[in-house]
PDB file of C-alpha atoms in Angstrom:
ATOM      1  CA  MET A1469       0.000   0.000   0.000  1.00  0.00           C
ATOM      2  CA  ALA A1470       1.379   3.397  -0.981  1.00  0.00           C
ATOM      3  CA  CYS A1471       0.951   6.591   1.005  1.00  0.00           C
ATOM      4  CA  LEU A1472       0.442   9.729  -1.084  1.00  0.00           C
ATOM      5  CA  HIS A1473       1.917  12.853   0.506  1.00  0.00           C
ATOM      6  CA  ASP A1474      -0.926  15.251  -0.220  1.00  0.00           C
ATOM      7  CA  HIS A1475      -1.317  15.974   3.491  1.00  0.00           C
ATOM      8  CA  ASP A1476       0.508  17.758   6.283  1.00  0.00           C
ATOM      9  CA  CYS A1477       3.356  15.377   7.078  1.00  0.00           C
ATOM     10  CA  ALA A1478       3.714  16.708  10.601  1.00  0.00           C
ATOM     11  CA  ASP A1479       0.209  15.409  11.365  1.00  0.00           C
ATOM     12  CA  HIS A1480       0.741  12.020   9.717  1.00  0.00           C
ATOM     13  CA  ASN A1481       4.086  10.879  11.160  1.00  0.00           C
ATOM     14  CA  CYS A1482       5.841  11.655   7.874  1.00  0.00           C
ATOM     15  CA  SER A1483       8.364  14.075   9.341  1.00  0.00           C
ATOM     16  CA  SER A1484      12.101  13.493   9.433  1.00  0.00           C
ATOM     17  CA  ASP A1485      11.776  12.482  13.100  1.00  0.00           C
ATOM     18  CA  TRP A1486      10.642   9.067  11.863  1.00  0.00           C
ATOM     19  CA  SER A1487      13.497   8.687   9.376  1.00  0.00           C
ATOM     20  CA  LEU A1488      15.794   5.725  10.045  1.00  0.00           C
ATOM     21  CA  PHE A1489      18.637   7.371   8.119  1.00  0.00           C
ATOM     22  CA  LYS A1490      20.642   8.010  11.297  1.00  0.00           C
ATOM     23  CA  HIS A1491      20.438   4.295  12.202  1.00  0.00           C
ATOM     24  CA  ILE A1492      21.765   2.988   8.870  1.00  0.00           C
ATOM     25  CA  ASP A1493      25.278   1.537   9.086  1.00  0.00           C
ATOM     26  CA  LEU A1494      26.267   3.410   5.930  1.00  0.00           C
ATOM     27  CA  PRO A1495      29.854   2.080   5.549  1.00  0.00           C
ATOM     28  CA  LYS A1496      28.432  -1.460   5.358  1.00  0.00           C
ATOM     29  CA  VAL A1497      25.671  -0.712   2.834  1.00  0.00           C
ATOM     30  CA  SER A1498      26.266  -2.573  -0.434  1.00  0.00           C
ATOM     31  CA  ALA A1499      24.618  -3.339  -3.762  1.00  0.00           C
ATOM     32  CA  LEU A1500      24.829  -6.031  -6.419  1.00  0.00           C
ATOM     33  CA  ASN A1501      24.967  -5.079 -10.113  1.00  0.00           C
ATOM     34  CA  GLU A1502      25.708  -1.397  -9.496  1.00  0.00           C
ATOM     35  CA  SER A1503      27.531   0.196 -12.419  1.00  0.00           C
ATOM     36  CA  VAL A1504      29.745   2.297 -10.110  1.00  0.00           C
ATOM     37  CA  THR A1505      31.058   0.507  -7.051  1.00  0.00           C
ATOM     38  CA  GLY A1506      29.923   2.160  -3.829  1.00  0.00           C
ATOM     39  CA  SER A1507      27.417   4.469  -5.535  1.00  0.00           C
ATOM     40  CA  VAL A1508      24.590   2.870  -3.538  1.00  0.00           C
ATOM     41  CA  LYS A1509      25.657   4.867  -0.474  1.00  0.00           C
ATOM     42  CA  SER A1510      24.655   8.117  -2.199  1.00  0.00           C
ATOM     43  CA  VAL A1511      20.944   7.218  -2.192  1.00  0.00           C
ATOM     44  CA  PHE A1512      20.726   7.321   1.610  1.00  0.00           C
ATOM     45  CA  LYS A1513      20.251  10.850   2.858  1.00  0.00           C
ATOM     46  CA  PRO A1514      17.977  12.875   5.161  1.00  0.00           C
ATOM     47  CA  TRP A1515      14.303  12.982   4.167  1.00  0.00           C
ATOM     48  CA  GLU A1516      14.484  16.673   3.317  1.00  0.00           C
ATOM     49  CA  GLN A1517      17.241  16.000   0.756  1.00  0.00           C
ATOM     50  CA  ARG A1518      15.539  13.114  -1.066  1.00  0.00           C
ATOM     51  CA  LEU A1519      15.334  15.051  -4.364  1.00  0.00           C
ATOM     52  CA  ASN A1520      18.930  16.279  -4.182  1.00  0.00           C
ATOM     53  CA  SER A1521      20.847  14.408  -6.892  1.00  0.00           C
ATOM     54  CA  SER A1522      24.113  16.352  -6.614  1.00  0.00           C
ATOM     55  CA  GLU A1523      25.858  13.553  -4.708  1.00  0.00           C
ATOM     56  CA  GLY A1524      25.081  10.890  -7.285  1.00  0.00           C
ATOM     57  CA  HIS A1525      22.675   7.994  -7.725  1.00  0.00           C
ATOM     58  CA  LEU A1526      22.554   4.219  -7.943  1.00  0.00           C
ATOM     59  CA  GLU A1527      22.373   2.728 -11.439  1.00  0.00           C
ATOM     60  CA  SER A1528      22.501  -0.863 -12.656  1.00  0.00           C
ATOM     61  CA  ASN A1529      24.837  -2.150 -15.324  1.00  0.00           C
ATOM     62  CA  GLU A1530      23.839  -1.540 -18.950  1.00  0.00           C
ATOM     63  CA  GLY A1531      21.330  -4.071 -20.262  1.00  0.00           C
ATOM     64  CA  ASP A1532      20.656  -5.558 -16.809  1.00  0.00           C
ATOM     65  CA  PRO A1533      18.058  -3.625 -14.765  1.00  0.00           C
ATOM     66  CA  GLU A1534      18.076  -5.932 -11.718  1.00  0.00           C
ATOM     67  CA  LEU A1535      19.469  -4.567  -8.434  1.00  0.00           C
ATOM     68  CA  ILE A1536      19.929  -5.850  -4.884  1.00  0.00           C
ATOM     69  CA  VAL A1537      20.565  -3.428  -2.027  1.00  0.00           C
ATOM     70  CA  PHE A1538      21.744  -4.619   1.403  1.00  0.00           C
ATOM     71  CA  ILE A1539      21.034  -2.205   4.306  1.00  0.00           C
ATOM     72  CA  PRO A1540      22.358  -2.992   7.809  1.00  0.00           C
ATOM     73  CA  PHE A1541      21.454  -0.937  10.878  1.00  0.00           C
ATOM     74  CA  THR A1542      23.449   0.117  13.918  1.00  0.00           C
ATOM     75  CA  ALA A1543      20.447  -0.699  16.120  1.00  0.00           C
ATOM     76  CA  ASP A1544      17.457  -2.988  15.825  1.00  0.00           C
ATOM     77  CA  VAL A1545      14.617  -1.077  14.167  1.00  0.00           C
ATOM     78  CA  LYS A1546      10.927  -1.320  13.368  1.00  0.00           C
ATOM     79  CA  ILE A1547      10.179  -0.312   9.764  1.00  0.00           C
ATOM     80  CA  LYS A1548       6.859   1.388   9.052  1.00  0.00           C
ATOM     81  CA  SER A1549       7.338   2.415   5.427  1.00  0.00           C
ATOM     82  CA  ILE A1550       9.802   2.581   2.535  1.00  0.00           C
ATOM     83  CA  ALA A1551      10.147   5.363  -0.040  1.00  0.00           C
ATOM     84  CA  ILE A1552      11.860   4.957  -3.396  1.00  0.00           C
ATOM     85  CA  VAL A1553      12.680   7.826  -5.758  1.00  0.00           C
ATOM     86  CA  GLY A1554      13.731   6.456  -9.135  1.00  0.00           C
ATOM     87  CA  GLY A1555      14.963   7.908 -12.394  1.00  0.00           C
ATOM     88  CA  ALA A1556      13.126   9.245 -15.424  1.00  0.00           C
ATOM     89  CA  ASP A1557      12.570   7.700 -18.885  1.00  0.00           C
ATOM     90  CA  GLY A1558      11.596   4.248 -17.640  1.00  0.00           C
ATOM     91  CA  THR A1559      14.609   3.791 -15.353  1.00  0.00           C
ATOM     92  CA  SER A1560      12.604   3.741 -12.098  1.00  0.00           C
ATOM     93  CA  PRO A1561      12.215   0.311 -10.508  1.00  0.00           C
ATOM     94  CA  SER A1562       8.757  -1.153 -11.052  1.00  0.00           C
ATOM     95  CA  LYS A1563       8.802  -3.781  -8.312  1.00  0.00           C
ATOM     96  CA  MET A1564      10.391  -4.160  -4.885  1.00  0.00           C
ATOM     97  CA  ARG A1565      10.837  -7.238  -2.705  1.00  0.00           C
ATOM     98  CA  ALA A1566      12.128  -7.242   0.900  1.00  0.00           C
ATOM     99  CA  PHE A1567      14.036  -9.795   2.983  1.00  0.00           C
ATOM    100  CA  VAL A1568      14.668  -9.206   6.690  1.00  0.00           C
ATOM    101  CA  ASN A1569      17.671 -10.331   8.734  1.00  0.00           C
ATOM    102  CA  ARG A1570      19.215 -12.375   5.929  1.00  0.00           C
ATOM    103  CA  ASP A1571      22.885 -11.830   5.091  1.00  0.00           C
ATOM    104  CA  GLY A1572      24.573 -12.460   1.749  1.00  0.00           C
ATOM    105  CA  ILE A1573      21.524 -12.711  -0.524  1.00  0.00           C
ATOM    106  CA  ASP A1574      22.513 -12.887  -4.206  1.00  0.00           C
ATOM    107  CA  PHE A1575      20.324 -12.871  -7.330  1.00  0.00           C
ATOM    108  CA  SER A1576      19.845 -16.629  -7.268  1.00  0.00           C
ATOM    109  CA  ASP A1577      18.712 -16.497  -3.642  1.00  0.00           C
ATOM    110  CA  ALA A1578      16.392 -13.557  -4.290  1.00  0.00           C
ATOM    111  CA  GLN A1579      14.662 -15.363  -7.139  1.00  0.00           C
ATOM    112  CA  SER A1580      14.202 -18.603  -5.214  1.00  0.00           C
ATOM    113  CA  MET A1581      13.402 -17.277  -1.734  1.00  0.00           C
ATOM    114  CA  GLN A1582      10.035 -16.087  -0.472  1.00  0.00           C
ATOM    115  CA  ALA A1583      10.162 -12.358   0.237  1.00  0.00           C
ATOM    116  CA  ILE A1584       8.682 -11.067   3.495  1.00  0.00           C
ATOM    117  CA  GLN A1585       6.721  -8.526   1.417  1.00  0.00           C
ATOM    118  CA  GLU A1586       6.479  -7.359  -2.211  1.00  0.00           C
ATOM    119  CA  TRP A1587       5.288  -4.087  -3.727  1.00  0.00           C
ATOM    120  CA  ASP A1588       4.405  -2.891  -7.214  1.00  0.00           C
ATOM    121  CA  LEU A1589       6.033   0.525  -7.502  1.00  0.00           C
ATOM    122  CA  ALA A1590       4.978   3.680  -9.281  1.00  0.00           C
ATOM    123  CA  GLU A1591       7.330   6.188 -10.909  1.00  0.00           C
ATOM    124  CA  ASN A1592       7.893   8.435  -7.901  1.00  0.00           C
ATOM    125  CA  LEU A1593      10.027  11.209  -9.394  1.00  0.00           C
ATOM    126  CA  GLN A1594       8.814  13.870  -6.934  1.00  0.00           C
ATOM    127  CA  GLY A1595       9.256  11.763  -3.800  1.00  0.00           C
ATOM    128  CA  VAL A1596       5.601  11.974  -2.764  1.00  0.00           C
ATOM    129  CA  LEU A1597       4.984   8.231  -2.331  1.00  0.00           C
ATOM    130  CA  GLU A1598       5.984   5.819   0.382  1.00  0.00           C
ATOM    131  CA  TYR A1599       5.042   2.163   0.711  1.00  0.00           C
ATOM    132  CA  GLN A1600       3.632   0.815   3.952  1.00  0.00           C
ATOM    133  CA  THR A1601       5.040  -2.383   5.409  1.00  0.00           C
ATOM    134  CA  ARG A1602       3.140  -5.184   7.071  1.00  0.00           C
ATOM    135  CA  TYR A1603       4.350  -3.734  10.321  1.00  0.00           C
ATOM    136  CA  SER A1604       4.182  -6.911  12.416  1.00  0.00           C
ATOM    137  CA  ARG A1605       6.715  -8.530  10.064  1.00  0.00           C
ATOM    138  CA  PHE A1606       9.206  -5.694  10.314  1.00  0.00           C
ATOM    139  CA  GLN A1607      10.030  -5.795  14.027  1.00  0.00           C
ATOM    140  CA  SER A1608      13.582  -6.179  15.435  1.00  0.00           C
ATOM    141  CA  VAL A1609      15.149  -5.646  12.021  1.00  0.00           C
ATOM    142  CA  GLY A1610      18.954  -5.815  12.100  1.00  0.00           C
ATOM    143  CA  ASN A1611      19.266  -5.594   8.321  1.00  0.00           C
ATOM    144  CA  ILE A1612      17.013  -5.493   5.290  1.00  0.00           C
ATOM    145  CA  THR A1613      17.725  -6.541   1.698  1.00  0.00           C
ATOM    146  CA  LEU A1614      15.736  -4.873  -1.088  1.00  0.00           C
ATOM    147  CA  HIS A1615      15.458  -6.636  -4.447  1.00  0.00           C
ATOM    148  CA  PHE A1616      14.471  -4.616  -7.524  1.00  0.00           C
ATOM    149  CA  PRO A1617      13.882  -7.207 -10.268  1.00  0.00           C
ATOM    150  CA  ASP A1618      12.754  -4.870 -13.062  1.00  0.00           C
ATOM    151  CA  ASN A1619      11.957  -1.334 -14.165  1.00  0.00           C
ATOM    152  CA  PHE A1620       9.583   0.482 -16.545  1.00  0.00           C
ATOM    153  CA  GLY A1621      11.324  -0.585 -19.751  1.00  0.00           C
ATOM    154  CA  ALA A1622      14.753   1.098 -19.789  1.00  0.00           C
ATOM    155  CA  ASP A1623      18.078  -0.703 -20.238  1.00  0.00           C
ATOM    156  CA  THR A1624      19.204   0.301 -16.746  1.00  0.00           C
ATOM    157  CA  THR A1625      17.534   0.898 -13.388  1.00  0.00           C
ATOM    158  CA  ARG A1626      18.254   4.156 -11.591  1.00  0.00           C
ATOM    159  CA  ILE A1627      17.510   4.972  -7.954  1.00  0.00           C
ATOM    160  CA  GLN A1628      18.053   8.424  -6.504  1.00  0.00           C
ATOM    161  CA  TYR A1629      16.749   7.910  -2.982  1.00  0.00           C
ATOM    162  CA  ILE A1630      15.823   5.107  -0.597  1.00  0.00           C
ATOM    163  CA  GLY A1631      14.114   6.194   2.614  1.00  0.00           C
ATOM    164  CA  LEU A1632      13.075   4.038   5.548  1.00  0.00           C
ATOM    165  CA  LYS A1633      10.780   5.224   8.286  1.00  0.00           C
ATOM    166  CA  GLY A1634      10.120   3.738  11.691  1.00  0.00           C
ATOM    167  CA  GLU A1635      11.840   3.690  15.046  1.00  0.00           C
ATOM    168  CA  ALA A1636      14.871   2.159  16.720  1.00  0.00           C
ATOM    169  CA  THR A1637      14.188  -0.455  19.379  1.00  0.00           C
ATOM    170  CA  GLN A1638      17.375  -1.684  21.043  1.00  0.00           C
ATOM    171  CA  MET A1639      21.069  -2.112  20.371  1.00  0.00           C
ATOM    172  CA  LYS A1640      21.986  -5.200  18.406  1.00  0.00           C
ATOM    173  CA  ARG A1641      23.211  -8.198  20.342  1.00  0.00           C
ATOM    174  CA  ASP A1642      26.629  -8.219  18.701  1.00  0.00           C
ATOM    175  CA  VAL A1643      27.429  -4.678  19.790  1.00  0.00           C
ATOM    176  CA  VAL A1644      30.095  -4.811  22.497  1.00  0.00           C
ATOM    177  CA  ALA A1645      28.943  -3.091  25.664  1.00  0.00           C
ATOM    178  CA  ASN A1646      31.263  -1.038  27.789  1.00  0.00           C
ATOM    179  CA  ILE A1647      31.713  -2.903  31.028  1.00  0.00           C
ATOM    180  CA  VAL A1648      33.374  -1.345  34.082  1.00  0.00           C
ATOM    181  CA  TYR A1649      35.074  -3.858  36.304  1.00  0.00           C
ATOM    182  CA  GLU A1650      35.758  -3.240  40.004  1.00  0.00           C
ATOM    183  CA  ILE A1651      39.530  -3.408  40.246  1.00  0.00           C
ATOM    184  CA  MET A1652      39.895  -1.658  43.599  1.00  0.00           C
ATOM    185  CA  PRO A1653      36.879  -2.504  45.761  1.00  0.00           C
ATOM    186  CA  ASN A1654      35.472   0.330  47.790  1.00  0.00           C
ATOM    187  CA  PRO A1655      35.706  -0.689  51.474  1.00  0.00           C
ATOM    188  CA  SER A1656      32.422   1.058  52.205  1.00  0.00           C
ATOM    189  CA  ASP A1657      30.712  -1.388  49.835  1.00  0.00           C
ATOM    190  CA  HIS A1658      31.937  -4.458  51.690  1.00  0.00           C
ATOM    191  CA  LYS A1659      31.593  -5.662  55.282  1.00  0.00           C
ATOM    192  CA  VAL A1660      35.070  -6.136  56.767  1.00  0.00           C
ATOM    193  CA  PHE A1661      36.519  -6.933  60.165  1.00  0.00           C
ATOM    194  CA  SER A1662      39.110  -4.647  61.729  1.00  0.00           C
ATOM    195  CA  PHE A1663      42.080  -6.578  63.025  1.00  0.00           C
ATOM    196  CA  THR A1664      42.886  -3.683  65.351  1.00  0.00           C
ATOM    197  CA  SER A1665      39.684  -4.187  67.292  1.00  0.00           C
ATOM    198  CA  ILE A1666      39.449  -7.962  67.118  1.00  0.00           C
ATOM    199  CA  ASN A1667      42.150 -10.222  68.412  1.00  0.00           C
ATOM    200  CA  TYR A1668      42.271 -13.756  67.272  1.00  0.00           C
ATOM    201  CA  ASN A1669      44.015 -16.422  69.276  1.00  0.00           C
ATOM    202  CA  LEU A1670      44.503 -19.658  67.535  1.00  0.00           C
ATOM    203  CA  HIS A1671      44.636 -22.655  69.729  1.00  0.00           C
ATOM    204  CA  LYS A1672      45.602 -25.997  68.415  1.00  0.00           C
ATOM    205  CA  LYS A1673      44.549 -29.029  70.238  1.00  0.00           C
ATOM    206  CA  LYS A1674      44.623 -32.549  69.168  1.00  0.00           C
ATOM    207  CA  LYS A1675      41.413 -34.480  69.118  1.00  0.00           C
ATOM    208  CA  LYS A1676      41.420 -38.106  68.065  1.00  0.00           C
ATOM    209  CA  GLY A1677      44.468 -37.678  65.898  1.00  0.00           C
ATOM    210  CA  HIS A1678      43.245 -34.541  64.132  1.00  0.00           C
ATOM    211  CA  VAL A1679      44.308 -30.953  64.567  1.00  0.00           C
ATOM    212  CA  GLN A1680      41.388 -28.730  65.474  1.00  0.00           C
ATOM    213  CA  ILE A1681      41.633 -24.980  64.895  1.00  0.00           C
ATOM    214  CA  CYS A1682      39.731 -22.817  67.344  1.00  0.00           C
ATOM    215  CA  VAL A1683      39.138 -19.148  66.810  1.00  0.00           C
ATOM    216  CA  ARG A1684      38.562 -17.208  69.997  1.00  0.00           C
ATOM    217  CA  LYS A1685      37.214 -13.653  69.743  1.00  0.00           C
ATOM    218  CA  HIS A1686      38.060 -11.099  72.476  1.00  0.00           C
TER     219      HIS A1686
END
């Protein structure tokens, strides 16, 4: 289901406050079949800059419109919607498929695996559409893989912007926590005996062949 932005975004949770851009682990974002290696990173930007193409775009190799985009997060997230701004002249993707928490998906996997959700896309050149997820299936998302199998008839697929909206839930389990160890215990935190106030006399006496230790407190 697509959401048309003909309303006041502030009243419909469409504001940048819901953008997951700040939770994307951008250095680890990758794409398969991109014509320029690393260009996929340019499509992730703040919501307000979704139509800004000055930093580049993602484009598939000539004659092969299929793309796969892998998006990891720095925290577990819940994804409410996805926005895609494609290119003109038939280069916009016409279909999108999503896989959640699956690493290393290639084109063979994408074609044989059941996607968690699929969408038929429209040419969204003005960035006014976003596609709602089946929200219950997009909880505790550590990474998402988007598969774009085809476009609107051009030789290449072009994507200018990918936006994800939702909220962060908790830090991922593989994030190392900072742990403070108690190297020098604080005496006030522990019950101790003062040897200046307590005298111990040890008396040894034999009892049936064994040495018995007696502690006498004065």
